[in-house]
Tab-separated table of C-alpha atoms and ligand atoms in Angstrom:
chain	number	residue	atom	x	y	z
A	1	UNK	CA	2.761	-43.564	-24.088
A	2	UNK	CA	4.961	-42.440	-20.931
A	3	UNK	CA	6.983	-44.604	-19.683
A	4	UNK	CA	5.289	-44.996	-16.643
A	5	UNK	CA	2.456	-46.416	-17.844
A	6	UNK	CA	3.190	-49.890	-18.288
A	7	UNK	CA	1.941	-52.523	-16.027
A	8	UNK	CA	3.341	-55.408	-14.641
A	9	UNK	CA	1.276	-58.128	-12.510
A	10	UNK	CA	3.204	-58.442	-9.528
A	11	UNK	CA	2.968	-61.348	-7.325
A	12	UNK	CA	2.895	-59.354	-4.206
A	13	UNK	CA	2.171	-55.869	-5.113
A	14	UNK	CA	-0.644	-56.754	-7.908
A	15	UNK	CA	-0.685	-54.363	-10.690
A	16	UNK	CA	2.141	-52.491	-10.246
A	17	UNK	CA	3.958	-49.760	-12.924
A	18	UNK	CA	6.757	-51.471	-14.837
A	19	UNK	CA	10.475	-51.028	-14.333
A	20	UNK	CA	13.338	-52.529	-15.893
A	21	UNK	CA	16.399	-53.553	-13.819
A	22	UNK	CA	19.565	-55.931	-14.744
A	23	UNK	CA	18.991	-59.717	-13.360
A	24	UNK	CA	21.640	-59.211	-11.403
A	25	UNK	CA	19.855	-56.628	-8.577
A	26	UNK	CA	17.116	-59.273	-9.793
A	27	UNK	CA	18.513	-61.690	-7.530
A	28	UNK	CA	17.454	-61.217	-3.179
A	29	UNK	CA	21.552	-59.353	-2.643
A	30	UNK	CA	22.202	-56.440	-1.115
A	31	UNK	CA	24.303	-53.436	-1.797
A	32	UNK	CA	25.082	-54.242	-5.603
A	33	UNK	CA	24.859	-50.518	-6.437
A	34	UNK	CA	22.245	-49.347	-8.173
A	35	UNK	CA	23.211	-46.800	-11.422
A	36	UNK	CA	20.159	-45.035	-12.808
A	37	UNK	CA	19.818	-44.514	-16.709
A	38	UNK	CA	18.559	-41.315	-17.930
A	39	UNK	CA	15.926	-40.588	-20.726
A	40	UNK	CA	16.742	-36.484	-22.306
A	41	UNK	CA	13.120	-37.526	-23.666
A	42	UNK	CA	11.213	-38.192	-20.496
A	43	UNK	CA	13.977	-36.807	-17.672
A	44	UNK	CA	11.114	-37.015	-14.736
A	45	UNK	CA	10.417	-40.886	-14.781
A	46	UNK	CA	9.731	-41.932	-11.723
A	47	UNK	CA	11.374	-45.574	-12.308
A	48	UNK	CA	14.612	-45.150	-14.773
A	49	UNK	CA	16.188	-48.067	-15.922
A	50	UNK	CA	18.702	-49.177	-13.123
A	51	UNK	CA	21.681	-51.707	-12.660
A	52	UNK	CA	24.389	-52.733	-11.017
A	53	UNK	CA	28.151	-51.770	-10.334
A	54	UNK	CA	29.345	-54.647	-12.102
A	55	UNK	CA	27.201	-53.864	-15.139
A	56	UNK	CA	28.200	-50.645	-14.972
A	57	UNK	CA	31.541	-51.573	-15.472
A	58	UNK	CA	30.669	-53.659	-18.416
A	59	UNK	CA	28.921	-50.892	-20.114
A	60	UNK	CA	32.237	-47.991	-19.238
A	61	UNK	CA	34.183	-50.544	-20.905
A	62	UNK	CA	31.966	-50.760	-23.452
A	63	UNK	CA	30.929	-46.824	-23.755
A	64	UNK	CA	27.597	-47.656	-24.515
A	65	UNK	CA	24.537	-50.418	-23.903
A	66	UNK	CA	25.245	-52.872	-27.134
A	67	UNK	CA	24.861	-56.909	-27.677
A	68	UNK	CA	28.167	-57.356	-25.037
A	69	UNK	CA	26.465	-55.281	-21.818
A	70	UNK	CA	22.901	-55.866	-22.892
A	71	UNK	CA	23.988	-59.781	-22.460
A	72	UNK	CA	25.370	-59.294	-19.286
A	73	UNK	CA	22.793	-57.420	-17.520
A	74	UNK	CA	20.197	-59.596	-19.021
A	75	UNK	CA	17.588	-56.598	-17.864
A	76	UNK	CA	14.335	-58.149	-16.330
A	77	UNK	CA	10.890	-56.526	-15.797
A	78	UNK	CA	9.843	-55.920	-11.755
A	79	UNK	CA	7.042	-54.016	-10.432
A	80	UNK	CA	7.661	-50.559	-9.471
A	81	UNK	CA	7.287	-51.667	-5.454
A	82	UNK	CA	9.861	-54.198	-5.611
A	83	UNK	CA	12.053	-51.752	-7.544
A	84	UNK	CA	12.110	-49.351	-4.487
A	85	UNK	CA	12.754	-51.889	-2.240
A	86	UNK	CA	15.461	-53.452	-4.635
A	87	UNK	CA	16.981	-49.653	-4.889
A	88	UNK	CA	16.794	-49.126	-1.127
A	89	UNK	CA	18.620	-52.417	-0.562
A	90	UNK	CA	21.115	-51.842	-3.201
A	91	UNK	CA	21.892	-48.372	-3.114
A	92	UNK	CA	25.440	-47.413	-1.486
A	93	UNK	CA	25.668	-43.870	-0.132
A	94	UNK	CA	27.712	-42.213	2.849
A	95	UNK	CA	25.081	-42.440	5.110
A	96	UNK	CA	27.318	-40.073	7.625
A	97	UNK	CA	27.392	-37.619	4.871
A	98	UNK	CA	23.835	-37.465	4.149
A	99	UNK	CA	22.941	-37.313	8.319
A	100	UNK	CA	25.435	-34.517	8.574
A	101	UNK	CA	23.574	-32.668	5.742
A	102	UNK	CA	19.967	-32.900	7.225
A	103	UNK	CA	21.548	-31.789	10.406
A	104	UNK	CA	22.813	-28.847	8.987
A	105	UNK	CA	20.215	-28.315	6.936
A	106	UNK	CA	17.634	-28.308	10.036
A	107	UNK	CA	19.314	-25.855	11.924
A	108	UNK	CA	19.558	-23.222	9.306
A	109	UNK	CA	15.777	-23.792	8.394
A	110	UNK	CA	14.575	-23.500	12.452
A	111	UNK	CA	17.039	-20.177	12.564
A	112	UNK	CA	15.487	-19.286	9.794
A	113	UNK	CA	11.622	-20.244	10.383
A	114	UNK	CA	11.693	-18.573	13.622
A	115	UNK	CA	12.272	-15.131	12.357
A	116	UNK	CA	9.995	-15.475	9.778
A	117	UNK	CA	7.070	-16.435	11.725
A	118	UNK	CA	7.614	-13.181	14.039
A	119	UNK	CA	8.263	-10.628	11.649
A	120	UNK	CA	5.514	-11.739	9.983
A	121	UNK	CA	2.954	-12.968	12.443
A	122	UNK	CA	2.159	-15.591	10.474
A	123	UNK	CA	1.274	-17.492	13.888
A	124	UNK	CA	-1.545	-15.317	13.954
A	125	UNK	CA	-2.996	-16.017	10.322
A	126	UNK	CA	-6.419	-17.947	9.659
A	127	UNK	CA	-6.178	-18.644	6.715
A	128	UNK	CA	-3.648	-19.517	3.169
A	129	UNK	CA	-4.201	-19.875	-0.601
A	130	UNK	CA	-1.666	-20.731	-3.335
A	131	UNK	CA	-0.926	-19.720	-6.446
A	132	UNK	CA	1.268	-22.206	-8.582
A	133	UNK	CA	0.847	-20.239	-11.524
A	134	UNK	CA	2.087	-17.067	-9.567
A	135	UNK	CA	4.070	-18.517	-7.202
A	136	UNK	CA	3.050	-17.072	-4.152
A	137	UNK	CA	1.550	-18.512	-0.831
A	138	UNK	CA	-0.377	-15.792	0.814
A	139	UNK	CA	-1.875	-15.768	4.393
A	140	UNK	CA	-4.869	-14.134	5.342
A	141	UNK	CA	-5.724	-12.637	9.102
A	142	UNK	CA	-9.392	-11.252	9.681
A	143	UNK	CA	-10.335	-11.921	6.032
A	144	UNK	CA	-7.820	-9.974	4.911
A	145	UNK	CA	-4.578	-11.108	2.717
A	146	UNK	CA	-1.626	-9.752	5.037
A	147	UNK	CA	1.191	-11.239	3.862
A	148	UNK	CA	2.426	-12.319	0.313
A	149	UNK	CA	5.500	-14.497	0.110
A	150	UNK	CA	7.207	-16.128	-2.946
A	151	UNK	CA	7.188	-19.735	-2.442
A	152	UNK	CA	9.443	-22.866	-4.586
A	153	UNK	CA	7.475	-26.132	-4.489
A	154	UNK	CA	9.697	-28.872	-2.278
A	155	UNK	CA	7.465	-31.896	-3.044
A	156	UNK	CA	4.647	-33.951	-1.248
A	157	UNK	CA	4.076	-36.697	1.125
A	158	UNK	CA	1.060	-39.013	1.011
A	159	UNK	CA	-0.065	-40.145	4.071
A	160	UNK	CA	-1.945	-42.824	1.923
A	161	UNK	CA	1.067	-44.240	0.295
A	162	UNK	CA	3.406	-42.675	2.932
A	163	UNK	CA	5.711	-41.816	-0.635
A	164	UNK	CA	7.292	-38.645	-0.565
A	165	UNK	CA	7.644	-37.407	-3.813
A	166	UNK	CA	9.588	-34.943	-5.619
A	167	UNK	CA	7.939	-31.554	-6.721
A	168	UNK	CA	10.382	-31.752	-9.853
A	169	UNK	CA	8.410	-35.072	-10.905
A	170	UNK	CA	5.471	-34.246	-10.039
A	171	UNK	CA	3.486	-33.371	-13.297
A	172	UNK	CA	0.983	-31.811	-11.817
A	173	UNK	CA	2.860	-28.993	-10.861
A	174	UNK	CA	4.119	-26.085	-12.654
A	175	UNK	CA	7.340	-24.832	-13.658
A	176	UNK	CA	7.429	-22.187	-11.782
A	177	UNK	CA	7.031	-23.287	-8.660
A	178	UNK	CA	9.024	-26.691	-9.322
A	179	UNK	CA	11.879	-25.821	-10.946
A	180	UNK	CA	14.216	-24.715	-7.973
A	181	UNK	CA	13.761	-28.554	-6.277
A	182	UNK	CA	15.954	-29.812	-9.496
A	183	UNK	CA	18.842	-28.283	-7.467
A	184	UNK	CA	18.034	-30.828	-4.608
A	185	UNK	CA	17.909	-33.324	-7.151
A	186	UNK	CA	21.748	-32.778	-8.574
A	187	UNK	CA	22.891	-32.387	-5.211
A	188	UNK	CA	21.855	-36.240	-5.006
A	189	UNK	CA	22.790	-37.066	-8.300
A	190	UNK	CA	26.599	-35.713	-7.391
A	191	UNK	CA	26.740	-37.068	-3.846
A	192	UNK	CA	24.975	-39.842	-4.412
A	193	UNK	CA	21.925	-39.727	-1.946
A	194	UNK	CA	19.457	-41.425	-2.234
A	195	UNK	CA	16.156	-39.585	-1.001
A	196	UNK	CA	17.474	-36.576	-3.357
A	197	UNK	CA	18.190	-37.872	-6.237
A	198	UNK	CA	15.107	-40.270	-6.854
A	199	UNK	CA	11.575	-38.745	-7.552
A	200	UNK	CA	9.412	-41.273	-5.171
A	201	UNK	CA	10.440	-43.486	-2.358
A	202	UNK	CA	8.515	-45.027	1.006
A	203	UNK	CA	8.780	-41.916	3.461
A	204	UNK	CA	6.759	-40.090	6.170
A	205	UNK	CA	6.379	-36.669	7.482
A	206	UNK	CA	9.370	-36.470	9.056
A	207	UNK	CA	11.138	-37.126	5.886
A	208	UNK	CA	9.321	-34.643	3.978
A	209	UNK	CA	10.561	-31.843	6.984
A	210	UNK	CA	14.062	-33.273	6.026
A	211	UNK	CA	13.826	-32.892	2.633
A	212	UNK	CA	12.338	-29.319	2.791
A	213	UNK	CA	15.303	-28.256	5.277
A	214	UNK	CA	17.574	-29.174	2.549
A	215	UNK	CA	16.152	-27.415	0.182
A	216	UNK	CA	15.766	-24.520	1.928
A	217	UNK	CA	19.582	-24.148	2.835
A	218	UNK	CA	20.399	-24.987	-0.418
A	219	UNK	CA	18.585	-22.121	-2.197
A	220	UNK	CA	18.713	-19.671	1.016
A	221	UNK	CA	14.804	-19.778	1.895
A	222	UNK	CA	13.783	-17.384	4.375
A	223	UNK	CA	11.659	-20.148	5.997
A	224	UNK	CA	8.853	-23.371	4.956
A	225	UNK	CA	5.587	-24.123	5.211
A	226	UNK	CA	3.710	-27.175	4.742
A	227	UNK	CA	0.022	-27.009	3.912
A	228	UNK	CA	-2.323	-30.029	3.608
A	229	UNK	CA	-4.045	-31.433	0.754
A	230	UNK	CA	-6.402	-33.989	0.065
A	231	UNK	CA	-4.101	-37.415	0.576
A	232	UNK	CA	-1.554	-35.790	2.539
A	233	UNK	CA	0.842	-32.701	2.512
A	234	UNK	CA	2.471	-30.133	0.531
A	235	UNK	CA	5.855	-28.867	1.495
A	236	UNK	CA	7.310	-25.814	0.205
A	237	UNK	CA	10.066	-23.278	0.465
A	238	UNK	CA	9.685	-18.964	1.074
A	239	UNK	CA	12.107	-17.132	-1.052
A	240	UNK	CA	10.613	-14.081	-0.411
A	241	UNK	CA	7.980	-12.482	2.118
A	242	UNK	CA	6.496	-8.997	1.712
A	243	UNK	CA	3.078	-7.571	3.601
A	244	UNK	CA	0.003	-6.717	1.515
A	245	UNK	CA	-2.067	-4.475	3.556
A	246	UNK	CA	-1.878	-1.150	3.594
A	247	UNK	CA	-2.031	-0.755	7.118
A	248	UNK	CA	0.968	-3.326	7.082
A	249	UNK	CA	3.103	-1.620	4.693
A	250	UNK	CA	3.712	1.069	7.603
A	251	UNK	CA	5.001	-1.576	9.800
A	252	UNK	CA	7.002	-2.728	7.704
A	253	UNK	CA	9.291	0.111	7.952
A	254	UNK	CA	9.823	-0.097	10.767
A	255	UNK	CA	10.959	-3.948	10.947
A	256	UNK	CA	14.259	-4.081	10.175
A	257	UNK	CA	15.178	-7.915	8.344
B	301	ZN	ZN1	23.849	-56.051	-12.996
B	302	ZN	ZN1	6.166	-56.145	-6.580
């Protein structure tokens, strides 16, 4: 059984996933810290184990969770919802840090974007299909593919449960096309941010724009695309871009990029 399959009845969420956290970020406080555990086993959970600074330094003076930590952080079971709004309210990062980033971020993806949409007229196509197993995101104009571009998964936003979630914890996805949004995700885990380093949190489309812009600087896209899906969106990254056609090929040459 996965870890995220245990329930909890939750007084104001109702059956909710079950996450552990120390009583301590229990309690209504604010900006405890919140320290994450992690699981080699099951690395993607979308809810790790979290708590405080102050047990945290109990367990670095301890070097490892054992009868003296475990008795201080007295861990407690909360529904997944409350955990996210426990995490939000606890979590310390350098918010000027993390705006600078997404500003920086944005303006290398719209420098980007724009040259990709022109050089590849991809205003002008009807239609897209992707491949997850391939990798690729290609647009169709006229009923015919005309451009092929290698794509890297950046995650998806419901609109139902306005969550944005991570592509790298998102088992539905595959490797291939996930794997290069775990580079987001250390990026968090080092700076300490908390949108990139946690796999699900209360977002909108806006935020899932943000998040793809800092991908995309981060692995040098060429541009992003979002395309919709049944509850909401799917953001992704172009690594690569390439015609298909033919006729295209010729032009090609003659588009310098
Ligand atoms: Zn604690
Ligand atoms: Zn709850």
């Amino acid at each position: 059984m996965m870890r995220d399959d245990y329930k909890v009845e939750c007084g104001v969420h109702g059956t909710s996933p079950a996450t552990f956290i120390c009583h301590h970020l229990s309690h209504h406080r604010e900006n405890q810290g919140f320290h994450m555990g992690y699981d080699p086993e099951d690395p993607d959970v979308l809810y790790p184990d979290a708590w405080c600074d102050q047990c945290n330094e109990v367990l670095e003076q301890e070097g490892e969770w054992n009868d003296t930590s475990e008795a201080f952080a007295k861990i407690k079971v909360v529904c997944a919802n409350c955990y996210c709004s426990i995490r939000a309210k606890n979590w310390l990062q350098d918010e000027e840090a993390l705006s600078h980033l997404i500003g920086d971020s944005f303006d290398y993806l719209q420098a980007m974007q724009d040259t990709f949409m022109k050089a590849y007229n991809i205003g002008d196509c009807e239609r897209w299909d992707w491949d997850q197993e391939m990798g690729t995101l290609i647009f169709s104009h006229e009923g015919k593919p005309t451009v092929e571009c290698d794509v890297h998964f950046v995650g998806t936003l419901s609109t139902l449960s306005k969550t944005w979630m991570w592509a790298w914890a998102n088992q539905s996805l595959s490797d291939k096309v996930k794997e290069q949004s775990r580079l987001v995700r250390r990026i968090g885990d080092e700076r300490q941010f908390l949108p990139l380093a946690c796999p699900k949190w209360s977002a909108d489309e806006t935020d899932g724009w943000e998040m793809t812009a800092i991908m995309a600087k981060a692995v040098g896209a060429i541009g992003a695309y979002r395309t919709p899906d049944e509850n909401g969106f799917v953001y992704m990254v172009v690594s690569k871009a390439r015609w298909v056609s033919q006729e295209a090929e010729q032009i090609n040459l003659e588009i310098p990029l």
